[in-house]
Amino acid sequence: MPLYLTDDQSLLRDTAREFMAAEGSIASQYRKYRDMGCKDGFGHALWRQFGEMGFTGILVDEADGGLGLGHVEAGIVLEEIGRNLTPSPFLITAVTVVEALKGTALRTRWLPGILAGDTVGALAIDEGPKHRPDAIAMTAERSGNGFRLSGRKQFVVQGASADFFVVAAKADDGLTLFAVEKEARGLTVEGVRLADSSIGARLEFDDVEVDADAVIGEVGQGGIILSRVLDAGRVGAASEMVGLGSAAMEMTVEYLRQRKQFGRLIGEFQTLQHRSAHLYSELEIARAATLKAQQLLDEGREDAEMIVSVAKAKAGRVSTLAAQEGVQMHGGIGMTDEYDIGLYMKRDRVLNELFGDAGYHADKVARLNGY
């Protein structure tokens, strides 16, 4: 497929851009919920507006009340979320959790609330300081007609606000995914404020009992679903980082056009022009790689996994470059809270770690190519 948007996708982009700029801006959302010390870190009213706009149903099949669209369309919304640093559960709930529930019996339990913007789900995968889904140690032991979950999870984004968790654990038959409600006995949720002021959580499962109906898909087949879920999350995070990098660059270029030094606009200095041009070209490469990965996922291609890792690694490095260049070109004021550019750097750090950083995915690409 060509690496540009169709007319319908362009219309969605224009709609999402206008909506996020008006309703999800840094001033009206990010700063508001950060400064009030909100325990959730995002506005539930805006999440319900996402439902009204149909954004929450982009990946939900039409038969289940959604729009039945794909990862390209979800990425369009995520790029605008990244551009405005809009705090919302969209990436985790409407992308990864929806992907986990697709085609399972549990979709009738949770999708209606997600579609309405009333329900928040969270993904409980990571257990160590880095993203290592192949090293899951949490156990799921058979207990009567169900399972007993024991172990810990961390870096559970929106975990303190979630109504339920998609949890990966090792059963006797292999890796299995479970949908665990927040009120489950033996489950402890500790909210943690992340670098970008969003709220994550650490979870402790102390012999949490769940019945067989909590299994997502089939026992022992969780690895297949998890792979699909992580690919969706990774390419979604890449889209958000492309939006973040684009906004940081635009903000910086606008500053270069206004700030004077030694009687000249600093944007006239050739070195800064070269750095800005380099950043622009890198962002376009990241955007193209991300769009290609989304198209391959939507086509169900077997080689999608590698291109998803290429996109996550490239977008991660470029968003970091955009944030760092932005702060440096702003000078010392770039790290003051008065200017928004420093907020992009903080959000970049969280998105880079989410679902694996650039190093993790560069290594994965090498392994997939036989190195």
mmCIF file of C-alpha atoms in Angstrom:
data_model
loop_
_atom_site.group_PDB
_atom_site.id
_atom_site.type_symbol
_atom_site.label_atom_id
_atom_site.label_comp_id
_atom_site.label_asym_id
_atom_site.label_seq_id
_atom_site.Cartn_x
_atom_site.Cartn_y
_atom_site.Cartn_z
ATOM 1 C CA MET A 1 0.000 0.000 0.000
ATOM 2 C CA PRO A 2 1.157 3.591 -0.628
ATOM 3 C CA LEU A 3 2.506 5.428 2.400
ATOM 4 C CA TYR A 4 -0.151 8.108 2.565
ATOM 5 C CA LEU A 5 -3.643 8.396 4.008
ATOM 6 C CA THR A 6 -6.845 7.800 2.064
ATOM 7 C CA ASP A 7 -9.506 10.506 1.850
ATOM 8 C CA ASP A 8 -11.485 8.932 4.702
ATOM 9 C CA GLN A 9 -8.379 8.635 6.846
ATOM 10 C CA SER A 10 -7.474 12.250 6.123
ATOM 11 C CA LEU A 11 -10.941 13.292 7.238
ATOM 12 C CA LEU A 12 -10.476 11.349 10.484
ATOM 13 C CA ARG A 13 -7.105 13.068 10.990
ATOM 14 C CA ASP A 14 -8.676 16.506 10.537
ATOM 15 C CA THR A 15 -11.480 15.627 12.954
ATOM 16 C CA ALA A 16 -9.097 14.231 15.573
ATOM 17 C CA ARG A 17 -6.717 17.195 15.208
ATOM 18 C CA GLU A 18 -9.489 19.721 15.716
ATOM 19 C CA PHE A 19 -10.962 17.799 18.645
ATOM 20 C CA MET A 20 -7.660 17.276 20.498
ATOM 21 C CA ALA A 21 -6.580 20.881 20.004
ATOM 22 C CA ALA A 22 -9.890 22.126 21.404
ATOM 23 C CA GLU A 23 -10.667 19.566 24.114
ATOM 24 C CA GLY A 24 -7.381 17.807 24.857
ATOM 25 C CA SER A 25 -4.861 20.642 24.934
ATOM 26 C CA ILE A 26 -1.936 20.883 27.344
ATOM 27 C CA ALA A 27 -3.560 23.718 29.255
ATOM 28 C CA SER A 28 -7.029 22.193 29.547
ATOM 29 C CA GLN A 29 -5.977 18.602 30.267
ATOM 30 C CA TYR A 30 -2.285 17.881 30.975
ATOM 31 C CA ARG A 31 -1.574 20.830 33.240
ATOM 32 C CA LYS A 32 -5.021 20.836 34.785
ATOM 33 C CA TYR A 33 -4.943 17.244 36.043
ATOM 34 C CA ARG A 34 -1.260 17.377 36.940
ATOM 35 C CA ASP A 35 -1.621 20.541 39.023
ATOM 36 C CA MET A 36 -4.718 19.361 40.863
ATOM 37 C CA GLY A 37 -2.936 16.161 41.925
ATOM 38 C CA CYS A 38 -5.615 14.001 40.317
ATOM 39 C CA LYS A 39 -5.381 10.357 41.408
ATOM 40 C CA ASP A 40 -6.157 9.235 37.848
ATOM 41 C CA GLY A 41 -4.034 11.705 35.919
ATOM 42 C CA PHE A 42 -6.692 12.173 33.237
ATOM 43 C CA GLY A 43 -10.241 13.476 32.890
ATOM 44 C CA HIS A 44 -13.083 10.969 32.768
ATOM 45 C CA ALA A 45 -15.289 13.564 31.078
ATOM 46 C CA LEU A 46 -12.875 13.708 28.148
ATOM 47 C CA TRP A 47 -12.750 9.896 28.048
ATOM 48 C CA ARG A 48 -16.536 9.876 27.670
ATOM 49 C CA GLN A 49 -16.165 12.422 24.864
ATOM 50 C CA PHE A 50 -13.810 9.969 23.172
ATOM 51 C CA GLY A 51 -16.710 7.522 23.302
ATOM 52 C CA GLU A 52 -19.141 10.052 21.855
ATOM 53 C CA MET A 53 -16.722 10.784 18.998
ATOM 54 C CA GLY A 54 -16.442 7.060 18.254
ATOM 55 C CA PHE A 55 -12.702 6.982 18.943
ATOM 56 C CA THR A 56 -13.025 4.249 21.590
ATOM 57 C CA GLY A 57 -14.593 1.927 19.011
ATOM 58 C CA ILE A 58 -12.044 2.277 16.220
ATOM 59 C CA LEU A 59 -10.670 -1.251 16.725
ATOM 60 C CA VAL A 60 -13.963 -2.789 17.887
ATOM 61 C CA ASP A 61 -15.768 -4.893 15.296
ATOM 62 C CA GLU A 62 -18.977 -3.461 13.859
ATOM 63 C CA ALA A 63 -20.872 -6.513 15.116
ATOM 64 C CA ASP A 64 -19.911 -5.459 18.649
ATOM 65 C CA GLY A 65 -20.950 -1.830 18.170
ATOM 66 C CA GLY A 66 -17.617 -0.399 17.044
ATOM 67 C CA LEU A 67 -16.356 1.186 13.837
ATOM 68 C CA GLY A 68 -14.461 -1.879 12.640
ATOM 69 C CA LEU A 69 -11.461 0.150 11.475
ATOM 70 C CA GLY A 70 -7.784 -0.657 11.876
ATOM 71 C CA HIS A 71 -4.437 0.282 13.341
ATOM 72 C CA VAL A 72 -3.881 3.020 10.767
ATOM 73 C CA GLU A 73 -6.976 4.817 12.037
ATOM 74 C CA ALA A 74 -6.066 4.221 15.685
ATOM 75 C CA GLY A 75 -2.627 5.650 14.907
ATOM 76 C CA ILE A 76 -4.169 8.780 13.435
ATOM 77 C CA VAL A 77 -5.905 9.488 16.750
ATOM 78 C CA LEU A 78 -2.777 8.594 18.729
ATOM 79 C CA GLU A 79 -0.621 10.994 16.714
ATOM 80 C CA GLU A 80 -2.954 13.839 17.691
ATOM 81 C CA ILE A 81 -2.918 12.656 21.314
ATOM 82 C CA GLY A 82 0.884 12.812 21.193
ATOM 83 C CA ARG A 83 0.852 16.218 19.563
ATOM 84 C CA ASN A 84 -1.188 17.655 22.447
ATOM 85 C CA LEU A 85 0.153 15.430 25.257
ATOM 86 C CA THR A 86 -3.500 14.600 25.903
ATOM 87 C CA PRO A 87 -3.762 12.389 29.009
ATOM 88 C CA SER A 88 -6.214 9.584 28.257
ATOM 89 C CA PRO A 89 -6.563 5.775 28.470
ATOM 90 C CA PHE A 90 -6.878 5.508 24.677
ATOM 91 C CA LEU A 91 -3.622 3.664 23.928
ATOM 92 C CA ILE A 92 -3.949 1.143 26.727
ATOM 93 C CA THR A 93 -7.721 0.640 26.831
ATOM 94 C CA ALA A 94 -9.000 1.298 23.298
ATOM 95 C CA VAL A 95 -5.994 -0.288 21.588
ATOM 96 C CA THR A 96 -4.228 -2.975 23.640
ATOM 97 C CA VAL A 97 -7.099 -4.113 25.870
ATOM 98 C CA VAL A 98 -9.581 -4.109 22.982
ATOM 99 C CA GLU A 99 -7.096 -6.138 20.942
ATOM 100 C CA ALA A 100 -6.913 -8.676 23.786
ATOM 101 C CA LEU A 101 -10.701 -9.002 24.035
ATOM 102 C CA LYS A 102 -11.369 -9.329 20.304
ATOM 103 C CA GLY A 103 -13.066 -12.571 19.386
ATOM 104 C CA THR A 104 -13.368 -13.752 22.990
ATOM 105 C CA ALA A 105 -16.436 -14.325 25.159
ATOM 106 C CA LEU A 106 -15.282 -11.569 27.522
ATOM 107 C CA ARG A 107 -15.853 -8.886 24.896
ATOM 108 C CA THR A 108 -19.574 -8.773 25.765
ATOM 109 C CA ARG A 109 -18.662 -8.094 29.390
ATOM 110 C CA TRP A 110 -16.245 -5.203 28.866
ATOM 111 C CA LEU A 111 -16.563 -3.686 25.388
ATOM 112 C CA PRO A 112 -19.862 -1.796 25.947
ATOM 113 C CA GLY A 113 -18.327 0.201 28.791
ATOM 114 C CA ILE A 114 -15.181 0.913 26.778
ATOM 115 C CA LEU A 115 -17.245 2.053 23.794
ATOM 116 C CA ALA A 116 -19.171 4.475 26.030
ATOM 117 C CA GLY A 117 -15.991 5.842 27.626
ATOM 118 C CA ASP A 118 -17.150 4.619 31.033
ATOM 119 C CA THR A 119 -14.703 1.735 31.480
ATOM 120 C CA VAL A 120 -10.920 1.782 31.749
ATOM 121 C CA GLY A 121 -8.818 -1.332 31.292
ATOM 122 C CA ALA A 122 -5.114 -1.806 31.970
ATOM 123 C CA LEU A 123 -2.422 -4.181 30.787
ATOM 124 C CA ALA A 124 -0.444 -5.996 33.520
ATOM 125 C CA ILE A 125 2.533 -7.606 31.789
ATOM 126 C CA ASP A 126 5.852 -6.236 33.025
ATOM 127 C CA GLU A 127 7.398 -7.466 36.254
ATOM 128 C CA GLY A 128 10.948 -6.075 36.233
ATOM 129 C CA PRO A 129 12.645 -2.749 35.608
ATOM 130 C CA LYS A 130 12.572 -3.318 31.838
ATOM 131 C CA HIS A 131 10.027 -4.654 29.338
ATOM 132 C CA ARG A 132 10.670 -8.404 29.152
ATOM 133 C CA PRO A 133 7.461 -10.258 28.189
ATOM 134 C CA ASP A 134 9.435 -13.469 27.678
ATOM 135 C CA ALA A 135 10.424 -13.500 31.362
ATOM 136 C CA ILE A 136 6.983 -13.535 33.009
ATOM 137 C CA ALA A 137 7.216 -15.285 36.375
ATOM 138 C CA MET A 138 3.695 -14.728 37.750
ATOM 139 C CA THR A 139 1.919 -18.049 38.284
ATOM 140 C CA ALA A 140 -1.612 -19.272 37.683
ATOM 141 C CA GLU A 141 -2.318 -22.502 39.577
ATOM 142 C CA ARG A 142 -5.417 -24.592 39.058
ATOM 143 C CA SER A 143 -7.890 -24.127 41.905
ATOM 144 C CA GLY A 144 -11.289 -25.800 41.731
ATOM 145 C CA ASN A 145 -13.074 -24.519 38.627
ATOM 146 C CA GLY A 146 -10.620 -21.654 38.185
ATOM 147 C CA PHE A 147 -7.147 -20.407 38.964
ATOM 148 C CA ARG A 148 -5.148 -18.858 41.785
ATOM 149 C CA LEU A 149 -2.904 -15.981 40.671
ATOM 150 C CA SER A 150 0.269 -15.126 42.562
ATOM 151 C CA GLY A 151 2.974 -12.604 41.756
ATOM 152 C CA ARG A 152 3.649 -8.944 41.079
ATOM 153 C CA LYS A 153 3.315 -6.550 38.164
ATOM 154 C CA GLN A 154 4.614 -3.035 37.674
ATOM 155 C CA PHE A 155 4.546 -0.165 35.158
ATOM 156 C CA VAL A 156 0.810 -0.801 34.767
ATOM 157 C CA VAL A 157 -0.216 2.390 32.972
ATOM 158 C CA GLN A 158 -3.612 3.692 34.188
ATOM 159 C CA GLY A 159 -3.573 0.798 36.622
ATOM 160 C CA ALA A 160 -4.774 2.942 39.525
ATOM 161 C CA SER A 161 -7.870 3.928 37.515
ATOM 162 C CA ALA A 162 -8.635 0.602 35.867
ATOM 163 C CA ASP A 163 -11.901 -1.276 36.286
ATOM 164 C CA PHE A 164 -10.136 -4.489 35.255
ATOM 165 C CA PHE A 165 -6.725 -5.782 34.243
ATOM 166 C CA VAL A 166 -5.528 -7.985 31.403
ATOM 167 C CA VAL A 167 -2.986 -10.102 33.273
ATOM 168 C CA ALA A 168 -0.345 -12.447 31.840
ATOM 169 C CA ALA A 169 0.610 -15.443 33.996
ATOM 170 C CA LYS A 170 2.220 -18.861 33.599
ATOM 171 C CA ALA A 171 -0.172 -21.793 33.959
ATOM 172 C CA ASP A 172 0.789 -25.465 33.758
ATOM 173 C CA ASP A 173 -0.320 -25.491 30.121
ATOM 174 C CA GLY A 174 1.624 -22.345 29.217
ATOM 175 C CA LEU A 175 1.227 -18.574 29.216
ATOM 176 C CA THR A 176 -2.389 -17.554 29.814
ATOM 177 C CA LEU A 177 -4.182 -14.197 29.875
ATOM 178 C CA PHE A 178 -6.834 -13.351 32.457
ATOM 179 C CA ALA A 179 -9.301 -10.504 32.911
ATOM 180 C CA VAL A 180 -9.148 -9.633 36.620
ATOM 181 C CA GLU A 181 -11.553 -7.142 38.170
ATOM 182 C CA LYS A 182 -10.135 -4.436 40.421
ATOM 183 C CA GLU A 183 -12.208 -5.627 43.417
ATOM 184 C CA ALA A 184 -10.720 -9.140 43.306
ATOM 185 C CA ARG A 185 -9.843 -10.360 46.789
ATOM 186 C CA GLY A 186 -6.103 -10.515 47.372
ATOM 187 C CA LEU A 187 -5.305 -7.886 44.722
ATOM 188 C CA THR A 188 -3.415 -4.806 45.954
ATOM 189 C CA VAL A 189 -3.079 -1.765 43.695
ATOM 190 C CA GLU A 190 -0.495 0.900 44.505
ATOM 191 C CA GLY A 191 -0.715 4.075 42.412
ATOM 192 C CA VAL A 192 2.598 5.532 41.211
ATOM 193 C CA ARG A 193 3.135 8.914 39.545
ATOM 194 C CA LEU A 194 5.312 8.531 36.445
ATOM 195 C CA ALA A 195 7.849 10.977 35.005
ATOM 196 C CA ASP A 196 5.234 12.654 32.805
ATOM 197 C CA SER A 197 2.785 13.048 35.733
ATOM 198 C CA SER A 198 0.551 10.237 34.466
ATOM 199 C CA ILE A 199 -0.436 7.576 36.989
ATOM 200 C CA GLY A 200 0.761 4.008 36.755
ATOM 201 C CA ALA A 201 0.500 1.249 39.321
ATOM 202 C CA ARG A 202 2.219 -1.664 40.970
ATOM 203 C CA LEU A 203 0.031 -4.715 41.470
ATOM 204 C CA GLU A 204 0.437 -7.525 43.957
ATOM 205 C CA PHE A 205 -1.538 -10.740 43.528
ATOM 206 C CA ASP A 206 -1.747 -12.676 46.784
ATOM 207 C CA ASP A 207 -3.551 -15.906 45.854
ATOM 208 C CA VAL A 208 -6.164 -14.034 43.813
ATOM 209 C CA GLU A 209 -8.961 -16.466 42.909
ATOM 210 C CA VAL A 210 -10.544 -16.188 39.448
ATOM 211 C CA ASP A 211 -12.950 -18.573 37.765
ATOM 212 C CA ALA A 212 -12.487 -20.198 34.382
ATOM 213 C CA ASP A 213 -14.583 -17.495 32.716
ATOM 214 C CA ALA A 214 -11.798 -14.989 33.435
ATOM 215 C CA VAL A 215 -9.498 -16.684 30.926
ATOM 216 C CA ILE A 216 -9.022 -14.618 27.763
ATOM 217 C CA GLY A 217 -9.030 -17.039 24.845
ATOM 218 C CA GLU A 218 -7.723 -20.496 25.708
ATOM 219 C CA VAL A 219 -5.578 -21.734 28.591
ATOM 220 C CA GLY A 220 -1.970 -21.994 27.484
ATOM 221 C CA GLN A 221 -2.565 -19.956 24.307
ATOM 222 C CA GLY A 222 -1.971 -16.548 25.854
ATOM 223 C CA GLY A 223 1.303 -16.076 24.016
ATOM 224 C CA ILE A 224 -0.490 -15.828 20.673
ATOM 225 C CA ILE A 225 -2.881 -13.161 21.950
ATOM 226 C CA LEU A 226 -0.172 -11.323 23.859
ATOM 227 C CA SER A 227 1.995 -11.055 20.753
ATOM 228 C CA ARG A 228 -0.900 -9.424 18.906
ATOM 229 C CA VAL A 229 -1.629 -7.121 21.849
ATOM 230 C CA LEU A 230 1.973 -5.985 22.200
ATOM 231 C CA ASP A 231 2.308 -5.304 18.471
ATOM 232 C CA ALA A 232 -0.805 -3.129 18.671
ATOM 233 C CA GLY A 233 0.575 -1.276 21.682
ATOM 234 C CA ARG A 234 4.021 -0.812 20.189
ATOM 235 C CA VAL A 235 2.852 0.639 16.904
ATOM 236 C CA GLY A 236 0.318 2.758 18.776
ATOM 237 C CA ALA A 237 3.058 4.145 21.026
ATOM 238 C CA ALA A 238 5.135 4.816 17.896
ATOM 239 C CA SER A 239 2.295 6.910 16.466
ATOM 240 C CA GLU A 240 1.993 8.868 19.685
ATOM 241 C CA MET A 241 5.749 9.519 19.666
ATOM 242 C CA VAL A 242 5.603 10.720 16.056
ATOM 243 C CA GLY A 243 2.915 13.201 17.102
ATOM 244 C CA LEU A 244 4.951 14.221 20.133
ATOM 245 C CA GLY A 245 8.070 14.762 18.032
ATOM 246 C CA SER A 246 6.179 16.712 15.384
ATOM 247 C CA ALA A 247 4.672 19.091 17.916
ATOM 248 C CA ALA A 248 8.005 19.567 19.683
ATOM 249 C CA MET A 249 9.654 20.420 16.362
ATOM 250 C CA GLU A 250 6.889 22.861 15.368
ATOM 251 C CA MET A 251 7.087 24.550 18.753
ATOM 252 C CA THR A 252 10.852 24.862 18.443
ATOM 253 C CA VAL A 253 10.802 26.215 14.881
ATOM 254 C CA GLU A 254 8.246 28.831 15.930
ATOM 255 C CA TYR A 255 10.546 29.848 18.787
ATOM 256 C CA LEU A 256 13.501 30.141 16.367
ATOM 257 C CA ARG A 257 11.428 32.543 14.281
ATOM 258 C CA GLN A 258 10.775 34.826 17.246
ATOM 259 C CA ARG A 259 13.812 34.735 19.554
ATOM 260 C CA LYS A 260 16.541 37.262 18.858
ATOM 261 C CA GLN A 261 20.186 37.069 19.879
ATOM 262 C CA PHE A 262 22.970 39.484 18.935
ATOM 263 C CA GLY A 263 20.365 41.500 17.067
ATOM 264 C CA ARG A 264 19.332 38.580 14.806
ATOM 265 C CA LEU A 265 16.618 35.974 14.846
ATOM 266 C CA ILE A 266 18.284 32.764 16.017
ATOM 267 C CA GLY A 267 16.482 30.929 13.232
ATOM 268 C CA GLU A 268 18.848 32.685 10.823
ATOM 269 C CA PHE A 269 21.848 30.818 12.258
ATOM 270 C CA GLN A 270 22.797 28.117 9.771
ATOM 271 C CA THR A 271 23.694 25.525 12.400
ATOM 272 C CA LEU A 272 20.192 25.663 13.886
ATOM 273 C CA GLN A 273 18.697 25.489 10.396
ATOM 274 C CA HIS A 274 20.684 22.332 9.666
ATOM 275 C CA ARG A 275 19.617 20.725 12.924
ATOM 276 C CA SER A 276 15.972 21.571 12.245
ATOM 277 C CA ALA A 277 16.142 20.152 8.720
ATOM 278 C CA HIS A 278 17.742 16.945 10.012
ATOM 279 C CA LEU A 279 14.992 16.565 12.621
ATOM 280 C CA TYR A 280 12.275 17.082 10.011
ATOM 281 C CA SER A 281 13.692 14.359 7.755
ATOM 282 C CA GLU A 282 14.044 11.941 10.677
ATOM 283 C CA LEU A 283 10.426 12.542 11.691
ATOM 284 C CA GLU A 284 9.210 11.778 8.183
ATOM 285 C CA ILE A 285 11.134 8.495 8.186
ATOM 286 C CA ALA A 286 9.607 7.576 11.550
ATOM 287 C CA ARG A 287 6.126 8.476 10.325
ATOM 288 C CA ALA A 288 6.551 6.330 7.196
ATOM 289 C CA ALA A 289 7.874 3.349 9.173
ATOM 290 C CA THR A 290 4.980 3.598 11.619
ATOM 291 C CA LEU A 291 2.358 3.829 8.880
ATOM 292 C CA LYS A 292 3.873 0.813 7.106
ATOM 293 C CA ALA A 293 3.775 -1.221 10.317
ATOM 294 C CA GLN A 294 0.121 -0.300 10.844
ATOM 295 C CA GLN A 295 -0.776 -1.287 7.294
ATOM 296 C CA LEU A 296 0.946 -4.662 7.674
ATOM 297 C CA LEU A 297 -0.905 -5.327 10.941
ATOM 298 C CA ASP A 298 -4.219 -4.466 9.297
ATOM 299 C CA GLU A 299 -3.395 -6.844 6.434
ATOM 300 C CA GLY A 300 -2.494 -9.623 8.891
ATOM 301 C CA ARG A 301 0.972 -10.023 7.373
ATOM 302 C CA GLU A 302 3.417 -12.413 9.030
ATOM 303 C CA ASP A 303 6.289 -9.954 8.627
ATOM 304 C CA ALA A 304 4.422 -7.236 10.537
ATOM 305 C CA GLU A 305 6.179 -8.042 13.828
ATOM 306 C CA MET A 306 9.603 -6.983 12.564
ATOM 307 C CA ILE A 307 8.383 -3.719 11.009
ATOM 308 C CA VAL A 308 6.491 -2.918 14.231
ATOM 309 C CA SER A 309 9.803 -3.147 16.100
ATOM 310 C CA VAL A 310 11.491 -0.998 13.434
ATOM 311 C CA ALA A 311 8.770 1.624 13.905
ATOM 312 C CA LYS A 312 8.927 1.568 17.718
ATOM 313 C CA ALA A 313 12.715 1.891 17.731
ATOM 314 C CA LYS A 314 12.820 4.625 15.090
ATOM 315 C CA ALA A 315 9.958 6.648 16.541
ATOM 316 C CA GLY A 316 11.495 6.358 19.998
ATOM 317 C CA ARG A 317 14.865 7.688 18.906
ATOM 318 C CA VAL A 318 13.333 10.477 16.846
ATOM 319 C CA SER A 319 10.927 11.650 19.557
ATOM 320 C CA THR A 320 13.850 11.794 21.975
ATOM 321 C CA LEU A 321 15.840 13.805 19.423
ATOM 322 C CA ALA A 322 12.922 16.200 18.915
ATOM 323 C CA ALA A 323 12.443 16.750 22.647
ATOM 324 C CA GLN A 324 16.154 17.201 23.334
ATOM 325 C CA GLU A 325 16.691 19.539 20.386
ATOM 326 C CA GLY A 326 13.642 21.513 21.447
ATOM 327 C CA VAL A 327 14.901 22.015 24.982
ATOM 328 C CA GLN A 328 18.411 22.877 23.811
ATOM 329 C CA MET A 329 17.282 25.380 21.186
ATOM 330 C CA HIS A 330 15.009 27.054 23.717
ATOM 331 C CA GLY A 331 18.014 27.403 26.004
ATOM 332 C CA GLY A 332 17.689 27.404 29.783
ATOM 333 C CA ILE A 333 14.012 28.366 29.689
ATOM 334 C CA GLY A 334 13.313 25.057 27.967
ATOM 335 C CA MET A 335 13.489 23.285 31.314
ATOM 336 C CA THR A 336 11.236 25.746 33.128
ATOM 337 C CA ASP A 337 7.627 24.799 33.739
ATOM 338 C CA GLU A 338 6.475 27.995 32.068
ATOM 339 C CA TYR A 339 7.335 26.552 28.657
ATOM 340 C CA ASP A 340 5.620 23.410 27.361
ATOM 341 C CA ILE A 341 8.670 22.002 25.556
ATOM 342 C CA GLY A 342 10.021 20.360 28.728
ATOM 343 C CA LEU A 343 6.734 18.457 29.133
ATOM 344 C CA TYR A 344 7.370 16.752 25.797
ATOM 345 C CA MET A 345 10.688 15.443 27.084
ATOM 346 C CA LYS A 346 8.992 13.927 30.135
ATOM 347 C CA ARG A 347 6.278 12.248 28.099
ATOM 348 C CA ASP A 348 8.886 10.957 25.672
ATOM 349 C CA ARG A 349 10.681 9.094 28.458
ATOM 350 C CA VAL A 350 7.547 7.183 29.454
ATOM 351 C CA LEU A 351 6.535 6.312 25.886
ATOM 352 C CA ASN A 352 10.040 5.112 25.071
ATOM 353 C CA GLU A 353 10.004 2.613 27.939
ATOM 354 C CA LEU A 354 6.430 1.483 27.289
ATOM 355 C CA PHE A 355 6.364 -1.858 25.400
ATOM 356 C CA GLY A 356 10.147 -1.863 25.035
ATOM 357 C CA ASP A 357 12.682 0.877 24.357
ATOM 358 C CA ALA A 358 14.718 1.446 21.182
ATOM 359 C CA GLY A 359 17.473 -0.896 22.350
ATOM 360 C CA TYR A 360 15.018 -3.726 22.993
ATOM 361 C CA HIS A 361 13.489 -3.409 19.537
ATOM 362 C CA ALA A 362 16.798 -2.963 17.700
ATOM 363 C CA ASP A 363 17.891 -6.246 19.301
ATOM 364 C CA LYS A 364 14.617 -7.879 18.325
ATOM 365 C CA VAL A 365 14.985 -6.788 14.688
ATOM 366 C CA ALA A 366 18.498 -8.231 14.645
ATOM 367 C CA ARG A 367 17.306 -11.557 16.080
ATOM 368 C CA LEU A 368 14.419 -11.785 13.623
ATOM 369 C CA ASN A 369 16.976 -11.349 10.846
ATOM 370 C CA GLY A 370 19.147 -14.179 12.145
ATOM 371 C CA TYR A 371 21.817 -12.238 14.018
#
